[in-house]
Tab-separated table of C-alpha atoms in Angstrom:
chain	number	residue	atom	x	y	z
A	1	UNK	CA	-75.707	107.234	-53.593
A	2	UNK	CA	-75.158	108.056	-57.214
A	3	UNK	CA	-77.963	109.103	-59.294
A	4	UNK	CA	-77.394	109.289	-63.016
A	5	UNK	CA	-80.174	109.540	-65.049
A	6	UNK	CA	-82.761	107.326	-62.568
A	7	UNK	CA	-84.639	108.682	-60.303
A	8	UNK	CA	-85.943	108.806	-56.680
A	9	UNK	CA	-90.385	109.569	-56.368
A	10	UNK	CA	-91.917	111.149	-53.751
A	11	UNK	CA	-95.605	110.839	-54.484
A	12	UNK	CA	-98.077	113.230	-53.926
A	13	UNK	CA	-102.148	113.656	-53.898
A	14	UNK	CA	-102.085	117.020	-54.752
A	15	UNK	CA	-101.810	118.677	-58.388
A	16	UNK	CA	-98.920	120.746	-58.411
A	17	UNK	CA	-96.294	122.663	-60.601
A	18	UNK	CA	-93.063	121.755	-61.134
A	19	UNK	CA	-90.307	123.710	-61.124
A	20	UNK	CA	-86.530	122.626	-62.199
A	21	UNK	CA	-83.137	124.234	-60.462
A	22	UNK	CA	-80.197	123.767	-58.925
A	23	UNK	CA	-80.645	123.414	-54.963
A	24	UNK	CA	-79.420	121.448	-51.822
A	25	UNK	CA	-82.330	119.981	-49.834
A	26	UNK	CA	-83.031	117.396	-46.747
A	27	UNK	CA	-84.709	114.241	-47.717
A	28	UNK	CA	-86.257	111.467	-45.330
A	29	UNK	CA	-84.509	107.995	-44.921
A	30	UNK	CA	-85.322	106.070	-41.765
A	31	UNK	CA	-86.118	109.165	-39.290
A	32	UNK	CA	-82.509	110.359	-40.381
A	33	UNK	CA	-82.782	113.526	-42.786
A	34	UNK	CA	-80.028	112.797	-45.927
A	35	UNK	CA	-78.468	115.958	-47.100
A	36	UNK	CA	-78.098	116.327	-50.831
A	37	UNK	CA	-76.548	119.032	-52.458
A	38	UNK	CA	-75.120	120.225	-55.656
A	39	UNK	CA	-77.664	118.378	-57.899
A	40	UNK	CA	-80.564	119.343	-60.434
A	41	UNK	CA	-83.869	118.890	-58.682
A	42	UNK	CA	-87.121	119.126	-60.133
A	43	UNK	CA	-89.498	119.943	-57.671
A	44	UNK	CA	-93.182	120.834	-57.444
A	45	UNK	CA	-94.865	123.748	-56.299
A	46	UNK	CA	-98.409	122.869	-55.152
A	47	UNK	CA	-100.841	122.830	-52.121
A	48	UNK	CA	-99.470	120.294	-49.956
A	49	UNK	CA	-97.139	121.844	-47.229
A	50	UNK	CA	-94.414	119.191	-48.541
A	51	UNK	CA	-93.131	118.948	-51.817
A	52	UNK	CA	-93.176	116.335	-54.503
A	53	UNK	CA	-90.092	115.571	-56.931
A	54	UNK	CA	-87.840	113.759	-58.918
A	55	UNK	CA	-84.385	113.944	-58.071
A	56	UNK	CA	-81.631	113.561	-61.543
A	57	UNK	CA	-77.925	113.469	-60.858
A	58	UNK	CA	-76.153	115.989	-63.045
A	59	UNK	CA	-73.171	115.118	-64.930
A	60	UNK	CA	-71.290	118.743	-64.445
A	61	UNK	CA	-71.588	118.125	-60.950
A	62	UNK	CA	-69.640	114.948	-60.641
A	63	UNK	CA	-66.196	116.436	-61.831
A	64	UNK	CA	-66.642	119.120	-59.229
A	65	UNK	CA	-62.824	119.584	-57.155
A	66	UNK	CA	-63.070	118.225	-53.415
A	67	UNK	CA	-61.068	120.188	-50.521
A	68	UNK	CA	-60.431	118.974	-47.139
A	69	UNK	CA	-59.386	115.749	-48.274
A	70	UNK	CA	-57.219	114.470	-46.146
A	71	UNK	CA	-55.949	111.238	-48.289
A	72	UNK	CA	-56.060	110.829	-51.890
A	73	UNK	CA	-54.469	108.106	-52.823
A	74	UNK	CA	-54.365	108.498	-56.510
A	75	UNK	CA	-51.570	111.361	-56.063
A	76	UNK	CA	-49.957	109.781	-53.080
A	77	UNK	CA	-49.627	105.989	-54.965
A	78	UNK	CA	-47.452	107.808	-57.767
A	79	UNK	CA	-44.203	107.606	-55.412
A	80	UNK	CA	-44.603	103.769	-54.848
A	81	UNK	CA	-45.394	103.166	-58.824
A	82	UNK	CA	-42.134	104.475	-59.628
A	83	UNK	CA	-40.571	102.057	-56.929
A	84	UNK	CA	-42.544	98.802	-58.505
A	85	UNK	CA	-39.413	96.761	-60.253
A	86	UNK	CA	-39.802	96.160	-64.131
A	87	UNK	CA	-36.815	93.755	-63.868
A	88	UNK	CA	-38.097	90.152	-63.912
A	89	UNK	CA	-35.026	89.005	-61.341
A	90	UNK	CA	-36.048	91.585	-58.832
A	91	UNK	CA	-38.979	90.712	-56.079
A	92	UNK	CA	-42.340	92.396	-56.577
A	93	UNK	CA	-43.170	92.032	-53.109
A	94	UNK	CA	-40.207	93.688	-51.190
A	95	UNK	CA	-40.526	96.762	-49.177
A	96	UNK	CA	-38.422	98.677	-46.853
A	97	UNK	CA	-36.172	95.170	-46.108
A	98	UNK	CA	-32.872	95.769	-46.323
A	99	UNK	CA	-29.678	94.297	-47.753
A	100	UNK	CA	-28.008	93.499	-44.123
A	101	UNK	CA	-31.322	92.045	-43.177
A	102	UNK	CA	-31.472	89.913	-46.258
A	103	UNK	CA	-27.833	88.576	-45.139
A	104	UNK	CA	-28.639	88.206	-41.701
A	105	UNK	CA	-31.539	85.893	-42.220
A	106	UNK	CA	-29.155	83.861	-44.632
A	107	UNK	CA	-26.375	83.659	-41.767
A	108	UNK	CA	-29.355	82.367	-39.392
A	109	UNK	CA	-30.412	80.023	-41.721
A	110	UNK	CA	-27.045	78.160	-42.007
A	111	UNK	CA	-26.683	77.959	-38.391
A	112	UNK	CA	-29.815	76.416	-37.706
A	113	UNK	CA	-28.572	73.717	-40.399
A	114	UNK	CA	-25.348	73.572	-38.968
A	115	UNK	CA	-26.518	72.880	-35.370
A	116	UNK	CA	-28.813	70.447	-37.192
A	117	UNK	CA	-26.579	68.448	-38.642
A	118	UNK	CA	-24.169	68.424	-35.299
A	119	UNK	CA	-27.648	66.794	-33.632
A	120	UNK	CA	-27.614	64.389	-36.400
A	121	UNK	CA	-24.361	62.983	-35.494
A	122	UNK	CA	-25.367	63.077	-32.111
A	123	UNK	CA	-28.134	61.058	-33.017
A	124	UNK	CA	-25.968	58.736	-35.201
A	125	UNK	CA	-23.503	57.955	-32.209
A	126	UNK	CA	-26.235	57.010	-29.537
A	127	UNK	CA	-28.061	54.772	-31.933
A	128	UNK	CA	-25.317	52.647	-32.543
A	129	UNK	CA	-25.800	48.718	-31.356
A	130	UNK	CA	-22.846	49.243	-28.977
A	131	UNK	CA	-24.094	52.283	-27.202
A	132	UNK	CA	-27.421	51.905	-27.585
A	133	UNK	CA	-28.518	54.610	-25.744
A	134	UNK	CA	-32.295	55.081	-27.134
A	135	UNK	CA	-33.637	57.646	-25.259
A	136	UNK	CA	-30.146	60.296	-25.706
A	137	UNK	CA	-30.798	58.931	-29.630
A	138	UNK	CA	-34.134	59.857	-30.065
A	139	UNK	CA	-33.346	63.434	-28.366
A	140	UNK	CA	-30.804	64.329	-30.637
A	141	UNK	CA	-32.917	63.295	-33.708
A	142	UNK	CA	-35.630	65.086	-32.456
A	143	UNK	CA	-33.643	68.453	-32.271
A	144	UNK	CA	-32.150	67.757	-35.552
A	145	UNK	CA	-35.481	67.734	-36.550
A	146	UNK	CA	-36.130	70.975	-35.209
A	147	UNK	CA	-33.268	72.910	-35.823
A	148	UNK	CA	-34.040	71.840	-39.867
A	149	UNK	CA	-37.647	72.991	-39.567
A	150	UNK	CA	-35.842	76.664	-37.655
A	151	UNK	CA	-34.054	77.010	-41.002
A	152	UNK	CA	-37.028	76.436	-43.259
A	153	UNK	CA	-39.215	78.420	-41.250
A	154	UNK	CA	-36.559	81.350	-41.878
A	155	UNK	CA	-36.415	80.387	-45.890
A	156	UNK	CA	-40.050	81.190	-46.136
A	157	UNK	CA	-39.784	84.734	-44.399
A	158	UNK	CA	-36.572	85.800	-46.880
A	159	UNK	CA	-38.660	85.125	-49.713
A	160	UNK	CA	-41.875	86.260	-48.295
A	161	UNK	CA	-40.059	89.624	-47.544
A	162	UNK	CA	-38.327	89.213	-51.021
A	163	UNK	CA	-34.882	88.184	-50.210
A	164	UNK	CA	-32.781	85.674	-51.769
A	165	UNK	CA	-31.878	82.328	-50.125
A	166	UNK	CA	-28.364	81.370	-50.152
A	167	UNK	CA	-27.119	78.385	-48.603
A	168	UNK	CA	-23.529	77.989	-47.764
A	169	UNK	CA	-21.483	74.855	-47.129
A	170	UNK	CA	-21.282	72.703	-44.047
A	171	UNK	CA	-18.521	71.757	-41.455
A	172	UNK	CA	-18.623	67.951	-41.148
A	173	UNK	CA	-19.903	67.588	-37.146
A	174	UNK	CA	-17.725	64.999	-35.036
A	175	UNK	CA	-18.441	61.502	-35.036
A	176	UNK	CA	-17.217	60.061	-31.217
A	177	UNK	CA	-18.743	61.629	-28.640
A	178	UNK	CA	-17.175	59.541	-25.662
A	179	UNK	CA	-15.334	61.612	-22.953
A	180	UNK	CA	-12.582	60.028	-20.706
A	181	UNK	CA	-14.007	61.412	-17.542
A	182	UNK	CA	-17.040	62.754	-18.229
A	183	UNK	CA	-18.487	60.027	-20.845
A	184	UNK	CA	-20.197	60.332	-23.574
A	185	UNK	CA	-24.080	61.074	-22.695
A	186	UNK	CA	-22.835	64.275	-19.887
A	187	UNK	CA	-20.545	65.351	-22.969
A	188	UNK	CA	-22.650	65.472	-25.601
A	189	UNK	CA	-25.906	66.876	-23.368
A	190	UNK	CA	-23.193	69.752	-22.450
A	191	UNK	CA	-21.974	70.502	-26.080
A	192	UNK	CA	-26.120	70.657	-27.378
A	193	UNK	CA	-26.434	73.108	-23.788
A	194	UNK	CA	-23.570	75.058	-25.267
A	195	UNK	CA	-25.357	75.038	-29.151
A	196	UNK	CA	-28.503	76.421	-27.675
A	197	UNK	CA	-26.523	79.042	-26.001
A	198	UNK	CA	-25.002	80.167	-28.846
A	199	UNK	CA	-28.167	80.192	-30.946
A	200	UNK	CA	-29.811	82.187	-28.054
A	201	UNK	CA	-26.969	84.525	-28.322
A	202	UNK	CA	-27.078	85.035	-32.453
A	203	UNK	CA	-30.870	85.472	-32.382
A	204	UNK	CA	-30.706	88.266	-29.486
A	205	UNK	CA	-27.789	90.018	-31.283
A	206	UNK	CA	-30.369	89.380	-34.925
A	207	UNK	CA	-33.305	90.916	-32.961
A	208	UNK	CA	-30.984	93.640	-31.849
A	209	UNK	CA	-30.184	94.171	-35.196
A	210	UNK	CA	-33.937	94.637	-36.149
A	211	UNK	CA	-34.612	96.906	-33.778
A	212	UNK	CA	-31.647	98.848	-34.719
A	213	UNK	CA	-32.597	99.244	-37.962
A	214	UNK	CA	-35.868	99.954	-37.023
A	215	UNK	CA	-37.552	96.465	-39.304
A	216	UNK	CA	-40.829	96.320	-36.882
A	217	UNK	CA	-42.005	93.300	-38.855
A	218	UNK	CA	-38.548	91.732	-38.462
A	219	UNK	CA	-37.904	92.170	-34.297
A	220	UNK	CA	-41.860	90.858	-34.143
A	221	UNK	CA	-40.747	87.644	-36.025
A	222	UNK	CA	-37.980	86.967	-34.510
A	223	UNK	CA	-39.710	87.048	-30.621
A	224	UNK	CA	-42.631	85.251	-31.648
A	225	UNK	CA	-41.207	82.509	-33.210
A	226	UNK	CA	-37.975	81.868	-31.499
A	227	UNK	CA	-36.712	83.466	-28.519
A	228	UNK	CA	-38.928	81.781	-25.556
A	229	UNK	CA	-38.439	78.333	-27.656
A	230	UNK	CA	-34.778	78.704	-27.112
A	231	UNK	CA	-35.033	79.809	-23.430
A	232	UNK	CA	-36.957	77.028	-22.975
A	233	UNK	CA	-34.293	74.541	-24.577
A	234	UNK	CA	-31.939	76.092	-22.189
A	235	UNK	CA	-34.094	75.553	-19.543
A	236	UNK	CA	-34.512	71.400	-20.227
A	237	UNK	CA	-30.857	70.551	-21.635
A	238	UNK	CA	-29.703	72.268	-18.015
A	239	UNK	CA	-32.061	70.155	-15.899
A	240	UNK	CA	-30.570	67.168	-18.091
A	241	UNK	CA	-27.066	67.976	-17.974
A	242	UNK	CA	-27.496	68.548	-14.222
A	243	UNK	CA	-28.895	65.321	-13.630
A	244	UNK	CA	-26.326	63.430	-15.738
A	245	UNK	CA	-23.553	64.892	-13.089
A	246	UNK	CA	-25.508	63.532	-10.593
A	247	UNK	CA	-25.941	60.337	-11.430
A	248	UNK	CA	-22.177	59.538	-13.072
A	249	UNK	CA	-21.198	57.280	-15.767
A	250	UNK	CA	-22.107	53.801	-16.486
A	251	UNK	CA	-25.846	52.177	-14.895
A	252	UNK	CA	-26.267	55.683	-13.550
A	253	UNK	CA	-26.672	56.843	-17.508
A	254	UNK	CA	-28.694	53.867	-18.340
A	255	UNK	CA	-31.598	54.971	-15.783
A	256	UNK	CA	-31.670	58.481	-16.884
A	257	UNK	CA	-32.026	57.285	-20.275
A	258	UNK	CA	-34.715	54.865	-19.906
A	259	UNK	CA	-36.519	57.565	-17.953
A	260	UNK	CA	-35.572	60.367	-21.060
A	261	UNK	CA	-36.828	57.930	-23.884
A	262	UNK	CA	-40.290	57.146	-21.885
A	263	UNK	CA	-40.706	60.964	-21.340
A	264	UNK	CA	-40.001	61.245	-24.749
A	265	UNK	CA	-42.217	58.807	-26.490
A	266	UNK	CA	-45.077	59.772	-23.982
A	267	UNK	CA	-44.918	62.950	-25.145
């Protein structure tokens, strides 16, 4: 508590002297005794066993050096102060990200729209009149979906770490997806099984990267918000390719897709 030029009273009955000096003393405050030292007290001299006095803050004493500290963050901010940017291009907000992390999150980010845009077409091909496979449709647009949100969800940590976004261009995803033996719903479910792989495989080799370079925030990010998503895509598109070489081409495929697009909108 800061005293400057107000006071604190301890009243007495008694008629006393008083008597003005430098001191420490031990004042009452809730059964707990308050030390207070280094400050001009006046304080009376009288009968009672107890004293009486009014307590001023003295100005010398505020400027007086403190040792043992063990943080002072008025010397120790200097070092970041001079790292603060003063060009208007550069990010105010980025610290200890790298360049090769700033490129790897771009090289993410066109993958997931690359994959994205392969579901698409997926989606495209199904929903045609004369395949009209609704369920295999709806899948595919779903995970287009996805893969899109993947990419903006890694747009918004580059620039809240204060990287740059750069997209690059796009390789134009097929557009017939039938398969002489295999046909075109077992083909396509083992391509997106393959996509997923791959993905899996980038992110683990990006997390390794993290952790490599020792970007805590970066390896945290990366597990939380992808990694058991993608073993879990695995996981389905396996159980649905496996099922599709079960049941074969032609009314086979129709079942499993009726049963996929009820799943699907039930969910």
């Amino acid at each position: 508590m800061l005293l400057n030029k107000s006071c604190s009273l301890f009243s007495s009955p008694f008629p006393s002297v008083f008597q003005r000096e430098n001191a420490s003393f031990s004042v009452p405050l809730k059964n707990k005794n308050v030390l207070i030292s280094g400050v001009t007290i006046t304080r009376c001299l009288g009968k009672a066993s107890g004293f009486v006095g009014v307590v001023w803050a003295s100005k010398e004493d505020n400027h007086r050096p403190i040792s043992n500290v063990l943080f002072d963050p008025f010397e120790e901010v200097k070092k970041e102060l001079l790292l603060v940017p003063s060009v208007p291009q550069d990010s105010l907000s980025r610290h200890r990200y790298t360049d090769r992390c700033e490129a790897a999150i771009n090289d993410q980010i066109n993958v997931e729209y690359n994959v994205s845009y392969v579901y698409h077409a997926m989606y495209a091909y199904f929903d045609r009149d004369n395949v009209a496979l609704k369920g295999i449709a709806k899948l595919f647009k779903d995970s287009s979906v996805e893969e899109r949100q993947h990419a903006e969800i890694f747009m918004d940590y580059q620039n809240k770490r204060g990287g740059k976004v750069a997209l690059e261009s796009m390789l134009m995803p097929m557009s017939e997806y039938d398969h002489p033996e295999k046909g075109d719903a077992l083909y396509a479910m083992e391509l997106a099984l393959s996509l997923e792989k791959l993905n899996n495989e980038k992110l683990l080799n990006f997390h390794k990267m993290a952790n490599d370079i020792n970007d805590v925030h970066l390896a945290d990010f990366i597990e939380t918000e992808f990694l058991t998503e993608q073993v879990d895509s695995i996981r389905k598109l396996s159980e649905y390719v496996a099922q599709l070489r079960r049941v074969g081409k032609g009314q086979g495929v129709w079942h499993f897709d009726l049963m996929l697009n009820n799943q699907l909108v039930g969910a």
